[in-house]
Tab-separated table of C-alpha atoms and ligand atoms in Angstrom:
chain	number	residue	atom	x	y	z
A	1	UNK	CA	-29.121	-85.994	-28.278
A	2	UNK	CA	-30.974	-88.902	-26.772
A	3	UNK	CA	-34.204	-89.824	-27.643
A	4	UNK	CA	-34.691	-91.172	-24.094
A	5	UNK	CA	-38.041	-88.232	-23.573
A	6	UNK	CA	-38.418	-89.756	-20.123
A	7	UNK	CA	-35.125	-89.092	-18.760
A	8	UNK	CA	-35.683	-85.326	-17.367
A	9	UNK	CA	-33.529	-83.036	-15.312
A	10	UNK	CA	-36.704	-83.733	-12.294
A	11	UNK	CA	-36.605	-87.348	-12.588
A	12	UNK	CA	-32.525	-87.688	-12.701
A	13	UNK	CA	-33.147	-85.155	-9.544
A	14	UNK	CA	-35.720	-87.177	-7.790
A	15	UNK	CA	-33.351	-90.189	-8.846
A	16	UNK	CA	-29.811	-88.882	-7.201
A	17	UNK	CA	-32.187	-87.830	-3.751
A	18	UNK	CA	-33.076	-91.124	-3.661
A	19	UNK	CA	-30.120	-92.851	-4.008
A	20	UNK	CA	-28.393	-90.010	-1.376
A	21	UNK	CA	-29.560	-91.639	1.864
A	22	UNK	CA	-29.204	-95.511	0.419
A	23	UNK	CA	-26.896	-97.063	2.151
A	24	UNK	CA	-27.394	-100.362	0.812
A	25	UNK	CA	-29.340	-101.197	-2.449
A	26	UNK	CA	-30.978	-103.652	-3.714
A	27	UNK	CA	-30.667	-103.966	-8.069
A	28	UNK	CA	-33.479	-106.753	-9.221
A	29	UNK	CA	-34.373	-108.335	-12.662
A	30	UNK	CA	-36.545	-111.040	-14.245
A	31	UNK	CA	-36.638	-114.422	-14.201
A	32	UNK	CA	-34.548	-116.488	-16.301
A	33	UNK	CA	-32.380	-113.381	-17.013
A	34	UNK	CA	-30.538	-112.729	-20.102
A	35	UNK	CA	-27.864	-110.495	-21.292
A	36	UNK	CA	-29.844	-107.646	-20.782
A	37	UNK	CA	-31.215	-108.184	-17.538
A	38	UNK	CA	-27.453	-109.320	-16.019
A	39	UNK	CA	-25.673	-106.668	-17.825
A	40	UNK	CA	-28.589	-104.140	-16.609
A	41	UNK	CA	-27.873	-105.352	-13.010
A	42	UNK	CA	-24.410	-105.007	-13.185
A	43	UNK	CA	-23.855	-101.919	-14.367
A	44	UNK	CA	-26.416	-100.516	-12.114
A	45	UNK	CA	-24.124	-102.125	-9.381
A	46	UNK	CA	-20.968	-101.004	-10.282
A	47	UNK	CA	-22.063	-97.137	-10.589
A	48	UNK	CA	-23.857	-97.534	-7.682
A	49	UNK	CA	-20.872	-98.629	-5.570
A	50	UNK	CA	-18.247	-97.043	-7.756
A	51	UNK	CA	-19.636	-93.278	-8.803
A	52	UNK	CA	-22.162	-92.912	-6.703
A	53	UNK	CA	-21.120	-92.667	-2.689
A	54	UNK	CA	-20.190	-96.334	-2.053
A	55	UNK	CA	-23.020	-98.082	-1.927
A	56	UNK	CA	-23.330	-100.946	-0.658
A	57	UNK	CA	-25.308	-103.075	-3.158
A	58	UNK	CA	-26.579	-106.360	-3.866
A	59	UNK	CA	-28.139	-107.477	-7.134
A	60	UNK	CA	-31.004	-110.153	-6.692
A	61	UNK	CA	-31.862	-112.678	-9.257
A	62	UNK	CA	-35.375	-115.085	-9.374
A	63	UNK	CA	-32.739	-117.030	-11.223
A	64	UNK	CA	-29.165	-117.920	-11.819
A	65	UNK	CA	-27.882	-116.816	-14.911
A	66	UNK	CA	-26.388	-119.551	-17.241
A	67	UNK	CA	-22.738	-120.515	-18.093
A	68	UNK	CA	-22.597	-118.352	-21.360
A	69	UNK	CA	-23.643	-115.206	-19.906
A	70	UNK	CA	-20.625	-115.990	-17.024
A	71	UNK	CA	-18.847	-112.958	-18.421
A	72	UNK	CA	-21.163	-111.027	-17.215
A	73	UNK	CA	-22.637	-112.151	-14.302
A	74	UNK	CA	-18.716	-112.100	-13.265
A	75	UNK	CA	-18.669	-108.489	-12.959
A	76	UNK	CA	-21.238	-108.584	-10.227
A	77	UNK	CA	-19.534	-108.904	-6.824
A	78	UNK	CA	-22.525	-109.461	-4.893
A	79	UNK	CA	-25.054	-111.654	-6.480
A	80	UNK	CA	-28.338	-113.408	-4.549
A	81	UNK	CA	-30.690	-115.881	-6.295
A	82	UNK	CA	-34.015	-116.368	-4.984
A	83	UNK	CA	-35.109	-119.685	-6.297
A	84	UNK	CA	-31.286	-120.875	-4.160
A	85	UNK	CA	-31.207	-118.605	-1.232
A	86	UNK	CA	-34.891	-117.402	-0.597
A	87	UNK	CA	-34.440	-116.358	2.867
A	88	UNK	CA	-31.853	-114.111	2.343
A	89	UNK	CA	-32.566	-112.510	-1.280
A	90	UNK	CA	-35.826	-111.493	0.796
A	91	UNK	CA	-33.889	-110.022	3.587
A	92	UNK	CA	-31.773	-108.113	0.955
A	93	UNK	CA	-34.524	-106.585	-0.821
A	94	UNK	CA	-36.966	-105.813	2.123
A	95	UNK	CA	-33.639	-104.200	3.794
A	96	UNK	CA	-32.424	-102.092	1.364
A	97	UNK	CA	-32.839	-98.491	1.169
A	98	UNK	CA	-33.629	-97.819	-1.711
A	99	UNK	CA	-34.712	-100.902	-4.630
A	100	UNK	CA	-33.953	-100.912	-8.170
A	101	UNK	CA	-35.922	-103.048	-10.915
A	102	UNK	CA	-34.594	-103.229	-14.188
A	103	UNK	CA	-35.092	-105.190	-17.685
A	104	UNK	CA	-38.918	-106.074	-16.675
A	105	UNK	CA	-41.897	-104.091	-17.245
A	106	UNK	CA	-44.690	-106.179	-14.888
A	107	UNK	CA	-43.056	-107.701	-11.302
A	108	UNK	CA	-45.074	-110.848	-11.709
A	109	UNK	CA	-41.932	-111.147	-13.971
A	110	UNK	CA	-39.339	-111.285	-10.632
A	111	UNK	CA	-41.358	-114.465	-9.891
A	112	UNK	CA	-40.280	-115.658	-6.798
A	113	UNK	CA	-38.738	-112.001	-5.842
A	114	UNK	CA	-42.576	-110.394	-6.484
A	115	UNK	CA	-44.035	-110.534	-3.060
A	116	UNK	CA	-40.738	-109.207	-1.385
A	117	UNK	CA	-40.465	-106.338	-3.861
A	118	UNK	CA	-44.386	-105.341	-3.125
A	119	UNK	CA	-43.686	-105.844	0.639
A	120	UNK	CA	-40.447	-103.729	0.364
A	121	UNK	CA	-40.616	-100.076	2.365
A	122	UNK	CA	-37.432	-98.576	0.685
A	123	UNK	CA	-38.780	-96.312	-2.553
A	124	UNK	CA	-38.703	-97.982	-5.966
A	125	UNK	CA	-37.440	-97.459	-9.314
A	126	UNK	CA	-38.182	-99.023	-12.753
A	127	UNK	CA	-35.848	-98.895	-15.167
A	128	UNK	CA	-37.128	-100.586	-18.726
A	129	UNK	CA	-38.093	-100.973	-22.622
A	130	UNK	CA	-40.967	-102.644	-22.496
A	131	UNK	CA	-44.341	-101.228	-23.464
A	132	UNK	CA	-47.015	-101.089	-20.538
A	133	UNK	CA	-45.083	-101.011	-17.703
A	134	UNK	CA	-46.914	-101.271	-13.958
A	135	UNK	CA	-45.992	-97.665	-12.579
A	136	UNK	CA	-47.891	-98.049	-9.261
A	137	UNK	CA	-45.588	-100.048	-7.622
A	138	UNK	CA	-42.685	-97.145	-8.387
A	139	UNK	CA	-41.653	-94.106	-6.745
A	140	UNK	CA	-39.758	-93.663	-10.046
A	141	UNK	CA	-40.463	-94.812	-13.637
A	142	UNK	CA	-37.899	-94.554	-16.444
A	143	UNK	CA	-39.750	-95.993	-19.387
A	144	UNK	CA	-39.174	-95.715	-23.025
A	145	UNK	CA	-39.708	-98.341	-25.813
A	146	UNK	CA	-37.176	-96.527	-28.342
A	147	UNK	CA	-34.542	-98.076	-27.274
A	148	UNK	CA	-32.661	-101.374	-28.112
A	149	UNK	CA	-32.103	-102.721	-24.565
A	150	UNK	CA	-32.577	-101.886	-20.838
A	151	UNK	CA	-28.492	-101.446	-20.878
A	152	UNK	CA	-28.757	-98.698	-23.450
A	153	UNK	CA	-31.933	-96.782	-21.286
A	154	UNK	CA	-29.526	-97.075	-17.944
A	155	UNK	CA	-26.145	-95.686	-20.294
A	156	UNK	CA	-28.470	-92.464	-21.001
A	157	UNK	CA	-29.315	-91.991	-17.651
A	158	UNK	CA	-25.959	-93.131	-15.911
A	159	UNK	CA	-24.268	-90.718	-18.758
A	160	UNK	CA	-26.675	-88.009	-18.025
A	161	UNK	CA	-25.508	-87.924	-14.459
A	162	UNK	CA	-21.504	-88.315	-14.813
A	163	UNK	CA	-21.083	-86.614	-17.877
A	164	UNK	CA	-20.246	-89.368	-20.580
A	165	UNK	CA	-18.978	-92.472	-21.044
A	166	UNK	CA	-15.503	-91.887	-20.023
A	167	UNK	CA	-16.591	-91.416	-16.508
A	168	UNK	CA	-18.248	-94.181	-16.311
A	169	UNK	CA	-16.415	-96.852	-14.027
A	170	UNK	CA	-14.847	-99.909	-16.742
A	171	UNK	CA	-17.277	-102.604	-15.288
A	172	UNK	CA	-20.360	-100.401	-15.334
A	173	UNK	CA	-19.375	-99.372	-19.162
A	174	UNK	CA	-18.448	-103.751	-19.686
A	175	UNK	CA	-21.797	-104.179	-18.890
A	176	UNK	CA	-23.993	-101.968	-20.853
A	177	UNK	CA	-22.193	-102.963	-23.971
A	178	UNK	CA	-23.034	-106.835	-23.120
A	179	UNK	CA	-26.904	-106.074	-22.488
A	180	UNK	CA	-26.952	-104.044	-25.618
A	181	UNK	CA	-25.372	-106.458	-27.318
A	182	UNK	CA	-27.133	-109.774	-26.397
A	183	UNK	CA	-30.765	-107.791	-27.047
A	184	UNK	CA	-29.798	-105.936	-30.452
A	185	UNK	CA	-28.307	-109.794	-31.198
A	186	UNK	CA	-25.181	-108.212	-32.076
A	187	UNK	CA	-26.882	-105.043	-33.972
A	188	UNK	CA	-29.372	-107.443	-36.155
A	189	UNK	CA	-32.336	-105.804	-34.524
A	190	UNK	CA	-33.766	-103.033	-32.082
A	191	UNK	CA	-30.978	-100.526	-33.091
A	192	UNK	CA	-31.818	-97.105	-33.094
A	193	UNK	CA	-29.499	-93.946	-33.741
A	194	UNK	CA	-29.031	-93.589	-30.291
A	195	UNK	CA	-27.787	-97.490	-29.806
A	196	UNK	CA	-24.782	-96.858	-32.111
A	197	UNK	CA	-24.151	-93.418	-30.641
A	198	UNK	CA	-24.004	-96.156	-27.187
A	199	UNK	CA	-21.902	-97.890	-28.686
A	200	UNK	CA	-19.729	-95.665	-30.540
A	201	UNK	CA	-19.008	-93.726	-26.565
A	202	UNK	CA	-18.125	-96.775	-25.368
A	203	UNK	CA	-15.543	-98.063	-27.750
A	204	UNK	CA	-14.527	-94.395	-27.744
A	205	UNK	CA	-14.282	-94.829	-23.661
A	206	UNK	CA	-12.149	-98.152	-24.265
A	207	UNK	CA	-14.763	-100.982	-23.905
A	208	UNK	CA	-13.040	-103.976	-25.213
A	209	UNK	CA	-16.193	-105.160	-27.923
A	210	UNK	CA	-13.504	-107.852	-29.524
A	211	UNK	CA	-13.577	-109.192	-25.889
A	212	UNK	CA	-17.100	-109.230	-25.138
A	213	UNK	CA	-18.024	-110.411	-28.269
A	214	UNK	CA	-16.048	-113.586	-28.334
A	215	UNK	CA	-17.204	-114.511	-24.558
A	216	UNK	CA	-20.961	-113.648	-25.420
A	217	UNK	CA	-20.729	-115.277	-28.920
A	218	UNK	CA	-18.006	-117.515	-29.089
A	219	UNK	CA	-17.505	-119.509	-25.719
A	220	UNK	CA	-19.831	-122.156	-26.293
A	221	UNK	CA	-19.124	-125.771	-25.331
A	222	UNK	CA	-19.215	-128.122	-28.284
A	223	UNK	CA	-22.519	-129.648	-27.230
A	224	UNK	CA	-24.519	-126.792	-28.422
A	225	UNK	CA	-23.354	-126.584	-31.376
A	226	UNK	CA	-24.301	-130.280	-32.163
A	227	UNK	CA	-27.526	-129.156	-30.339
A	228	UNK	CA	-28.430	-127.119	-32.601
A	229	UNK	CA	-27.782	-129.004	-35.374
A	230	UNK	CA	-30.157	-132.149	-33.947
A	231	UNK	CA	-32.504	-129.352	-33.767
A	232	UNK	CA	-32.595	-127.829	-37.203
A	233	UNK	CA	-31.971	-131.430	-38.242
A	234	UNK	CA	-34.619	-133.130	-36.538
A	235	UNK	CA	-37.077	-130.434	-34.772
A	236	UNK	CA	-37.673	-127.822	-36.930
A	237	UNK	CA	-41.251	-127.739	-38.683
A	238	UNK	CA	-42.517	-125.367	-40.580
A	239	UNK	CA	-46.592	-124.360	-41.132
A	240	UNK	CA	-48.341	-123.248	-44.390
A	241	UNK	CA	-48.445	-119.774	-42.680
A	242	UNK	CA	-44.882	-119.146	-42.744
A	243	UNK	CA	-44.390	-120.216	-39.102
A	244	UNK	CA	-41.713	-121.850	-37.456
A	245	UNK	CA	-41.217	-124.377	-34.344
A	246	UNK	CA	-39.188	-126.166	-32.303
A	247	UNK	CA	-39.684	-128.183	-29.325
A	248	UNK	CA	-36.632	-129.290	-26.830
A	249	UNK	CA	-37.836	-131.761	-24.581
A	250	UNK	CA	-35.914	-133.323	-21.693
A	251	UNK	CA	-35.180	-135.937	-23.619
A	252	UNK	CA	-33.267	-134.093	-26.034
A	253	UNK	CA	-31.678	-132.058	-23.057
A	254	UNK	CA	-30.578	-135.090	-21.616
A	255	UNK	CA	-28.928	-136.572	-24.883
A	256	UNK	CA	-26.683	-133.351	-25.347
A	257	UNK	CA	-26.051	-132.459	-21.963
A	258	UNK	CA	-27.982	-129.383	-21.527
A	259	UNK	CA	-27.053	-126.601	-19.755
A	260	UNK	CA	-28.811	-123.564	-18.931
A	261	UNK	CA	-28.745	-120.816	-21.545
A	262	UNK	CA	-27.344	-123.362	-23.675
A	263	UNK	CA	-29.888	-122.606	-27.015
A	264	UNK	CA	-30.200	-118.766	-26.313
A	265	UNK	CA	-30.143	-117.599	-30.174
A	266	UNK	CA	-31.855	-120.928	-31.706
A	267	UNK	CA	-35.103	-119.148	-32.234
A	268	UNK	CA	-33.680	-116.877	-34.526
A	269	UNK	CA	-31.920	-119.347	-36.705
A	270	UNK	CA	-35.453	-120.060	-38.708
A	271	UNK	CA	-36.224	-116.412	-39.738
A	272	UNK	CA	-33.034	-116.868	-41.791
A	273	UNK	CA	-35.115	-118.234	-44.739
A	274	UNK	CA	-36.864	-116.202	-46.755
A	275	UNK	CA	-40.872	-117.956	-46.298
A	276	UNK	CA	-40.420	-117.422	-42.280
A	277	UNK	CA	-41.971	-114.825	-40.670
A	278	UNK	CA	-42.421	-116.123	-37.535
A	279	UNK	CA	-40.518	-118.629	-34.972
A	280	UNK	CA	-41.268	-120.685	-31.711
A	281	UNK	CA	-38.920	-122.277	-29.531
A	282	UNK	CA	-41.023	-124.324	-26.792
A	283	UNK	CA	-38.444	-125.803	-24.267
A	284	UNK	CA	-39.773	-128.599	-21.662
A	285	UNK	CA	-39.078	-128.091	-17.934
A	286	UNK	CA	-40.684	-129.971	-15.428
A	287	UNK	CA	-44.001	-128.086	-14.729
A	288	UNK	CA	-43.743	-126.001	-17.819
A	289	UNK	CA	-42.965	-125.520	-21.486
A	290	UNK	CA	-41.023	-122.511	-22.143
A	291	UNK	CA	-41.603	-120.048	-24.868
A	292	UNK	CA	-39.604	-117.701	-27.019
A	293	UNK	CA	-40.914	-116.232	-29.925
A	294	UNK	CA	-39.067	-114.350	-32.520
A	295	UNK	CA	-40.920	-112.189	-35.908
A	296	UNK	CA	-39.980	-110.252	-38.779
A	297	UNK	CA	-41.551	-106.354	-39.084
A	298	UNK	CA	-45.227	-106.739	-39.749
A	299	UNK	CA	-45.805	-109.983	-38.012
A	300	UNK	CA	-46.260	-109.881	-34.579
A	301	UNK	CA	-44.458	-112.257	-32.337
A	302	UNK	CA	-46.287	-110.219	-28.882
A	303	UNK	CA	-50.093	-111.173	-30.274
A	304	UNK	CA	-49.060	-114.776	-30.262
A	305	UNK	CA	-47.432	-115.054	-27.007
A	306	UNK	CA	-49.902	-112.921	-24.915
A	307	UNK	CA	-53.332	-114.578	-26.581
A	308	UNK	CA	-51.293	-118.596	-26.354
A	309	UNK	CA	-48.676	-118.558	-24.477
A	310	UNK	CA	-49.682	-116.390	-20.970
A	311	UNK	CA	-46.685	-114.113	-22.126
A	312	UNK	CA	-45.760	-110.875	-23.590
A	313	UNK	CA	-43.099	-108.678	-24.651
A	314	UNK	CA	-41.498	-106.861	-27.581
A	315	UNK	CA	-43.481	-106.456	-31.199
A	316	UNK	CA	-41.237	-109.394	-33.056
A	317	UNK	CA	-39.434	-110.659	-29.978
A	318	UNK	CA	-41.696	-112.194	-26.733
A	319	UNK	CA	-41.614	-114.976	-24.285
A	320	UNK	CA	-44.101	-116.822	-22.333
A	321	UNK	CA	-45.260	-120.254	-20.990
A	322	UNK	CA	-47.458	-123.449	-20.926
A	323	UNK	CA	-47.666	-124.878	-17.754
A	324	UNK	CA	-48.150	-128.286	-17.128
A	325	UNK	CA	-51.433	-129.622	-16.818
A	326	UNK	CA	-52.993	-126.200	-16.683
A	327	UNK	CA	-52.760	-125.181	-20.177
A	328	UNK	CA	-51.555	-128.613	-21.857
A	329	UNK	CA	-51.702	-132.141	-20.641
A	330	UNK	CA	-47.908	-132.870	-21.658
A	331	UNK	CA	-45.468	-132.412	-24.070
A	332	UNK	CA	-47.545	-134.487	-26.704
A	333	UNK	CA	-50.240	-132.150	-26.829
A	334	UNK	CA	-47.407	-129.236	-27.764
A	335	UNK	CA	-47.878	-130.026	-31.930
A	336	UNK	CA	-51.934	-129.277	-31.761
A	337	UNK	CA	-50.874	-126.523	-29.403
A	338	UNK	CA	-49.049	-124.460	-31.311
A	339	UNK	CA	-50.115	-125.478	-34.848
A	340	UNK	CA	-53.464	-123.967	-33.671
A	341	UNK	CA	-51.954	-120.935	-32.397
A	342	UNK	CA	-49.978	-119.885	-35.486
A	343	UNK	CA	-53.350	-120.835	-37.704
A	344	UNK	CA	-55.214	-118.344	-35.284
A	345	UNK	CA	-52.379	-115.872	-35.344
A	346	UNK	CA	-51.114	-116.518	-39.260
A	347	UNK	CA	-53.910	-117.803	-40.979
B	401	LIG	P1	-36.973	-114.642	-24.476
B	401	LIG	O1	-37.538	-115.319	-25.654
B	401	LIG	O2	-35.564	-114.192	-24.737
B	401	LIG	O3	-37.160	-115.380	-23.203
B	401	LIG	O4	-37.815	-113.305	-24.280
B	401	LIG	C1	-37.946	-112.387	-25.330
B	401	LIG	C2	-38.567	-111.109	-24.856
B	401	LIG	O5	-39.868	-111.350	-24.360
B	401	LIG	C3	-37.800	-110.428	-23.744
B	401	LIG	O6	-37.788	-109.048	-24.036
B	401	LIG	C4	-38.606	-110.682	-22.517
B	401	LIG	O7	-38.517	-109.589	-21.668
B	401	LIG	C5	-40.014	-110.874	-23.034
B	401	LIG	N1	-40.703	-111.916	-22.283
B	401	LIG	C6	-40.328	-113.205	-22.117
B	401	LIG	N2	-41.211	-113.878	-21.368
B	401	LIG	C7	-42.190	-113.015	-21.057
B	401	LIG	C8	-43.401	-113.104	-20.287
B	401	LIG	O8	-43.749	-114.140	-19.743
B	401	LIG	N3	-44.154	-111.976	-20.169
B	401	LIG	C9	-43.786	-110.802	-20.755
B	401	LIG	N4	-44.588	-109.736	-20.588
B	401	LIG	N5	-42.671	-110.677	-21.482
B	401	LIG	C10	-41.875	-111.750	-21.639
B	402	LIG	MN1	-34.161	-106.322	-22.399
């Protein structure tokens, strides 16, 4: 049915024993979390407290999700963010019974929630897509790259335990259809048979997809929308190698009003045209640039961000940074940077 190999009858045993004598349990993702990583959480959550025995659970975040991905984060009841409250998402995770991590193959990626998560007691469970994940840490390890999203993983195994998606409880089912969506981009990419079996269940099981849809996709404030457009306008370049960039500095932040998770999507805009077969989006914070990379099949957008931009991830869609003076002087030096890079990479 699935093609989930690493989901087992042993491991979904060792995974209900586990959970049994929880009491309280900690769900963690990565920093700057997306759809995935939110909707991940809060599913995990809600079939934690909902199906299985009442748990009492708390979902810790490095970061705070943005305004767009509100939807979301709204069906978590219980929500701690480390870089706000680092006292307590500590105390949550080092208390907890039993800890979850999910969306994140390597827990240098909980940033500020790593040491906590090493230093916890309770056992440990991964939960992922990526390739390469850091099993040591894990009592558990549910890994498997043929899959679209970390939501669509935790729907075989949650499904696996109740039975199908009309058991699942309505948030918990919400929630896998928003991290599925946001990381297949609304089914452009990463779908496999199994994602539209996913999703097919859960519209059979009464998710409202209209709903989630127009609050992933269509609940913007104005200002990105003329973001985007100064971007595209103004920003874009594009190499002799068929490579695509963008930079969003502060400045340009400031001038639109950014808000956080405000130009999720933009890197895919430039693969649109037919000569593009790779894209950059660097964004400026204060000790770093951020870096999203996007790629068509046969380009690869994880070479580029592991060997320039200290990051990883999927075949044609990774992430990394440049921090600030380590790897660049500024935001000046970013043209050099990255023209370099994509010669290196493209050329
Ligand atoms: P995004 O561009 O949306 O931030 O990230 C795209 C993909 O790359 C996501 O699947 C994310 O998990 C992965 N990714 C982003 N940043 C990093 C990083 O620093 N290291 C690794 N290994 N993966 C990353
Ligand atoms: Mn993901």
């Amino acid at each position: 049915m699935t093609k989930a190999v690493c989901i087992t009858d042993e491991k979904l045993a060792s995974l209900k024993g586990l959970i049994d004598p929880a009491e309280n349990i900690a769900v963690i993702s990565h920093m700057n979390p997306d759809g995935d990583a939110v909707g991940a959480c809060a599913a995990m959550s809600s079939f934690l407290r909902e199906y299985l025995g009442k748990k009492d659970v708390t979902v810790v975040l490095p970061d705070a999700p943005g305004e767009p991905l509100s939807f979301v984060t709204s069906l978590i009841p219980k929500l701690m963010v480390g870089r706000r409250d680092p006292e307590a998402a500590a105390k949550a995770i080092e208390s907890a019974g039993a800890v979850f991590v999910v969306d994140l193959n390597r827990l240098e990626r909980t940033s500020v929630l790593e040491q906590a998560v090493r230093l916890a007691a309770a056992p440990k469970v991964l939960i992922d897509h990526h390739p390469g994940p850091e099993e040591e840490p894990f009592s558990l390890v549910f890994s498997e790259v043929n899959v679209s999203s970390a939501c669509e993983l935790i729907y075989h195994i949650l499904t696996r335990i109740c039975g199908g998606a009309a058991k699942l409880p309505a948030d918990c089912a919400t929630a896998l259809m928003c991290g599925m969506t946001t990381d297949t981009n609304n089914f452009a990419n990463s779908v496999f048979p199994s994602t539209l079996r996913m999703a097919s269940e859960l519209l059979e099981a009464g998710v409202d997809r209209d709903a989630i849809v127009l609050n992933l996709f269509n609940s913007y404030r104005t200002n990105r929308i003329r973001l985007m457009g100064h971007m595209l306008d103004k920003c874009l370049r594009i190499t002799p190698e068929g490579a695509a960039w963008m930079l969003l500095t502060k400045e340009i932040k400031q001038m639109f009003d950014f808000h956080d998770g405000e130009s999720e999507g933009f890197v895919n805009i430039p693969l649109a045209s037919k000569e593009i077969r790779l894209s950059i989006l660097l964004t400026e914070e204060d000790d770093r640039i951020r870096v999203s990379v996007r790629s068509k099949k046969g380009t690869s957008a994880r070479e580029i961000a592991g060997r320039f931009f200290n990051g990883g991830g999927h075949e044609n869609a990774s992430g990394g940074r440049l921090m600030i003076p380590a790897d660049i002087p500024g935001v000046s030096a970013v043209e050099a940077y990255v023209e370099n890079a994509i010669k290196q990479c493209l050329g």
